[in-house]
Amino acid sequence: GEDVEQSLFLSVREGDSSVINCTYTDSSSTYLYWYKQEPGAGLQLLTYIFSNMDMKQDQRLTVLLNKKDKHLSLRIADTQTGDSAIYFCAESSGSARQLTFGSGTQLTVLP
Amino acid sequence: SAVISQKPSRDICQRGTSLTIQCQVDSQVTMMFWYRQQPGQSLTLIATANQGSEATYESGFVIDKFPISRPNLTFSTLTVSNMSPEDSSIYLCSVVSLAGFNDEQFFGPGTRLTVL
């Protein structure tokens, strides 16, 4: 079945850029998503990218997709303490829209 | 984006009892899903809630344990039946909205369930 993998932890200094990486196995993935989960909260959709794109930028967020390597990354520019959270990547394929999630990356922003 | 509410937000239940979780959306949606997030884990899809028909369950989840209803385009319920401590999780509904871009999938705030 589909598999989505992420590293578990990332620490950065406030003001630096954060890069969270994700790999997936399903070559038929059509949409790839990034969600943010703060402690005790639900999931917030940050951004998503269609598989025929290789980059999407939205304010401080940049998503890069390497479809050949099945590699997705989320770059957060000028990382702030409020960005500390768990970041999940997820993929869906076809019209079914069911999501397969990675394990989540705990981002810690150090002052 | 769609605004999704869930009730209850949290509950503590006794082993062997059942709990019904409600998911309400402020706009008509095409698809509704139920996910489970076990403590410290990622999210796993339980089922797709189909309007007016039986839900479609993922491997490892069955209707007797997790009956689901979806009477219309904006509302769904998930029941966790005959609970055991292993059912302690956050249960989240998600939707694909008709109103927005249908590539966007939004999540409710979740229901945090603890089974004693």
Coordinates of C-alpha atoms in Angstrom, one line a residue:
Chain A
G1 CA 0.0 0.0 0.0
E2 CA 0.9 3.6 0.0
D3 CA 3.6 4.8 2.4
V4 CA 4.6 8.3 3.5
E5 CA 7.7 9.0 5.5
Q6 CA 9.0 11.9 7.4
S7 CA 11.8 12.6 9.9
L8 CA 10.4 12.8 13.4
F9 CA 12.2 15.9 14.7
L10 CA 13.6 19.2 13.5
S11 CA 15.0 22.1 15.6
V12 CA 15.8 25.5 14.2
R13 CA 16.7 28.9 15.5
E14 CA 14.2 31.7 15.4
G15 CA 14.6 33.7 12.2
D16 CA 16.2 30.8 10.3
S17 CA 14.5 28.8 7.6
S18 CA 13.0 25.4 8.3
V19 CA 12.9 22.6 5.7
I20 CA 10.7 19.6 6.4
N21 CA 11.1 16.7 4.1
C22 CA 8.7 13.9 3.1
T23 CA 8.9 10.9 0.8
Y24 CA 6.1 8.9 -0.6
T25 CA 5.8 5.7 -2.6
D26 CA 2.5 6.0 -4.5
S27 CA 3.4 7.0 -8.1
S28 CA -0.3 7.8 -8.8
S29 CA -0.5 10.5 -6.1
T30 CA -2.3 13.4 -7.4
Y31 CA -2.4 15.8 -4.5
L32 CA 0.2 16.3 -1.7
Y33 CA -0.7 18.3 1.4
W34 CA 1.0 19.9 4.4
Y35 CA -0.9 20.2 7.7
K36 CA 0.1 21.8 11.0
Q37 CA -1.0 20.5 14.3
E38 CA -0.4 22.5 17.5
P39 CA -0.7 20.9 20.9
G40 CA -4.2 19.9 21.7
A41 CA -5.6 21.2 18.5
G42 CA -6.9 19.8 15.2
L43 CA -5.2 19.9 11.8
Q44 CA -4.8 23.1 10.0
L45 CA -4.4 22.9 6.2
L46 CA -1.3 24.9 5.3
T47 CA -0.9 24.3 1.6
Y48 CA -1.2 21.6 -1.0
I49 CA 0.3 21.0 -4.4
F50 CA -1.0 19.2 -7.5
S51 CA 1.3 16.5 -8.8
N52 CA 1.9 18.3 -12.1
M53 CA 3.5 21.2 -10.3
D54 CA 7.0 21.4 -9.0
M55 CA 6.8 24.4 -6.8
K56 CA 4.2 26.5 -4.9
Q57 CA 4.8 29.5 -2.8
D58 CA 2.5 31.1 -0.3
Q59 CA 3.9 33.9 1.8
R60 CA 6.5 32.3 4.1
L61 CA 5.8 28.8 2.8
T62 CA 7.4 27.2 -0.2
V63 CA 6.5 23.7 -1.3
L64 CA 8.9 21.8 -3.6
L65 CA 7.9 18.6 -5.3
N66 CA 10.3 16.2 -7.1
K67 CA 7.9 13.7 -8.7
K68 CA 10.7 11.6 -10.1
D69 CA 12.2 11.0 -6.6
K70 CA 8.8 11.1 -4.9
H71 CA 10.1 13.8 -2.6
L72 CA 8.1 16.7 -1.1
S73 CA 9.5 19.5 1.1
L74 CA 8.1 22.4 3.0
R75 CA 10.3 25.4 3.6
I76 CA 9.2 27.9 6.2
A77 CA 11.1 31.2 5.9
D78 CA 11.9 33.4 8.9
T79 CA 10.7 30.7 11.3
Q80 CA 9.0 32.0 14.4
T81 CA 8.2 30.5 17.8
G82 CA 4.6 30.3 16.8
D83 CA 5.6 27.8 14.0
S84 CA 6.5 25.2 16.7
A85 CA 4.1 22.4 16.0
I86 CA 3.9 19.0 14.3
Y87 CA 3.8 19.1 10.5
F88 CA 2.2 16.3 8.6
C89 CA 2.5 15.6 4.9
A90 CA -0.2 13.6 3.3
E91 CA -1.0 12.3 -0.2
S92 CA -4.1 11.3 -2.0
S93 CA -4.6 9.7 -5.4
G94 CA -7.4 9.7 -7.9
S95 CA -10.8 11.1 -7.1
A96 CA -11.3 9.2 -3.8
R97 CA -9.5 11.9 -1.8
Q98 CA -8.6 9.6 1.1
L99 CA -5.4 10.8 2.7
T100 CA -2.4 8.8 3.7
F101 CA -0.4 10.6 6.3
G102 CA 3.3 10.6 7.3
S103 CA 4.3 10.2 10.9
G104 CA 4.6 13.9 11.4
T105 CA 7.7 16.1 12.1
Q106 CA 7.9 17.9 15.4
L107 CA 9.4 21.3 14.7
T108 CA 10.9 23.1 17.6
V109 CA 11.9 26.7 17.2
L110 CA 14.6 27.8 19.6
P111 CA 14.9 31.5 20.7
Chain B
S1 CA -12.6 27.3 3.9
A2 CA -15.3 25.0 5.4
V3 CA -16.0 25.5 9.1
I4 CA -16.3 22.1 10.9
S5 CA -17.5 21.5 14.4
Q6 CA -17.4 18.3 16.4
K7 CA -19.3 17.2 19.5
P8 CA -18.2 16.4 22.0
S9 CA -14.8 17.9 22.1
R10 CA -13.6 15.4 24.6
D11 CA -15.1 12.6 26.8
I12 CA -14.0 10.1 29.3
C13 CA -15.9 6.8 29.0
Q14 CA -16.1 3.5 30.7
R15 CA -15.1 0.2 29.1
G16 CA -18.0 -1.5 27.3
T17 CA -20.0 1.6 26.6
S18 CA -20.5 3.4 23.3
L19 CA -20.0 7.0 22.3
T20 CA -21.4 8.8 19.3
I21 CA -19.4 11.7 17.8
Q22 CA -21.1 14.3 15.6
C23 CA -19.5 16.3 12.8
Q24 CA -21.3 19.3 11.4
V25 CA -20.1 21.4 8.4
D26 CA -21.3 24.9 7.6
S27 CA -21.6 24.3 3.9
Q28 CA -22.4 21.4 1.6
V29 CA -19.5 19.1 1.0
T30 CA -18.8 16.3 -1.4
M31 CA -16.9 14.0 0.8
M32 CA -16.7 13.3 4.5
F33 CA -14.1 11.1 6.2
W34 CA -13.4 9.9 9.7
Y35 CA -9.8 9.5 10.9
R36 CA -8.3 8.2 14.2
Q37 CA -5.2 9.6 15.8
Q38 CA -3.9 7.3 18.5
P39 CA -1.7 8.9 21.2
G40 CA 1.6 10.2 19.8
Q41 CA 0.7 8.7 16.3
S42 CA -0.2 9.9 12.9
L43 CA -3.7 9.8 11.4
T44 CA -5.3 6.7 10.1
L45 CA -8.4 6.7 7.9
I46 CA -11.3 4.8 9.4
A47 CA -13.9 5.2 6.7
T48 CA -15.5 7.3 4.0
A49 CA -19.0 8.5 5.1
N50 CA -21.4 8.2 2.1
Q51 CA -24.5 10.2 2.0
G52 CA -27.6 8.0 2.3
S53 CA -25.7 4.7 2.1
E54 CA -23.3 2.5 4.1
A55 CA -19.9 3.9 4.8
T56 CA -16.8 2.5 3.1
Y57 CA -14.4 1.1 5.7
E58 CA -10.7 0.8 5.5
S59 CA -8.8 -2.4 6.2
G60 CA -8.9 -3.1 10.0
F61 CA -12.1 -1.2 10.7
V62 CA -15.6 -2.7 10.7
I63 CA -19.1 -1.4 10.8
D64 CA -20.1 -3.2 14.0
K65 CA -17.3 -1.4 15.9
F66 CA -17.6 2.0 14.1
P67 CA -21.1 2.5 12.7
I68 CA -21.3 5.7 10.7
S69 CA -24.2 7.7 9.5
R70 CA -24.4 10.5 6.9
P71 CA -28.0 11.6 6.4
N72 CA -27.2 14.7 4.4
L73 CA -24.4 16.7 2.8
T74 CA -23.5 18.6 6.0
F75 CA -23.7 16.1 8.9
S76 CA -22.2 12.8 9.9
T77 CA -21.9 10.7 13.0
L78 CA -19.3 8.1 14.1
T79 CA -20.1 5.7 17.0
V80 CA -17.3 3.9 18.8
S81 CA -19.0 0.8 20.1
N82 CA -18.2 -1.5 23.0
M83 CA -15.2 0.6 23.9
S84 CA -11.9 -0.6 25.4
P85 CA -8.9 1.4 26.5
E86 CA -7.3 0.7 23.1
D87 CA -9.9 3.0 21.6
S88 CA -8.5 6.0 23.4
S89 CA -7.7 8.4 20.6
I90 CA -8.5 11.6 18.9
Y91 CA -11.3 11.1 16.3
L92 CA -11.4 13.7 13.5
C93 CA -13.8 14.2 10.7
S94 CA -12.6 15.8 7.4
V95 CA -14.4 17.2 4.4
V96 CA -13.8 18.1 0.8
S97 CA -15.9 21.2 0.2
L98 CA -18.2 22.0 -2.7
A99 CA -17.7 25.7 -2.0
G100 CA -14.0 26.0 -2.2
F101 CA -11.4 24.4 -4.5
N102 CA -12.2 20.7 -4.3
D103 CA -8.5 19.9 -3.8
E104 CA -8.7 21.3 -0.3
Q105 CA -9.5 18.9 2.5
F106 CA -10.3 20.4 5.9
F107 CA -10.3 18.8 9.4
G108 CA -12.6 19.3 12.3
P109 CA -11.1 20.1 15.7
G110 CA -11.3 16.5 16.8
T111 CA -12.9 14.6 19.7
R112 CA -10.4 13.4 22.3
L113 CA -11.7 10.1 23.8
T114 CA -10.3 8.5 26.9
V115 CA -11.6 5.0 27.8
L116 CA -11.0 3.8 31.3

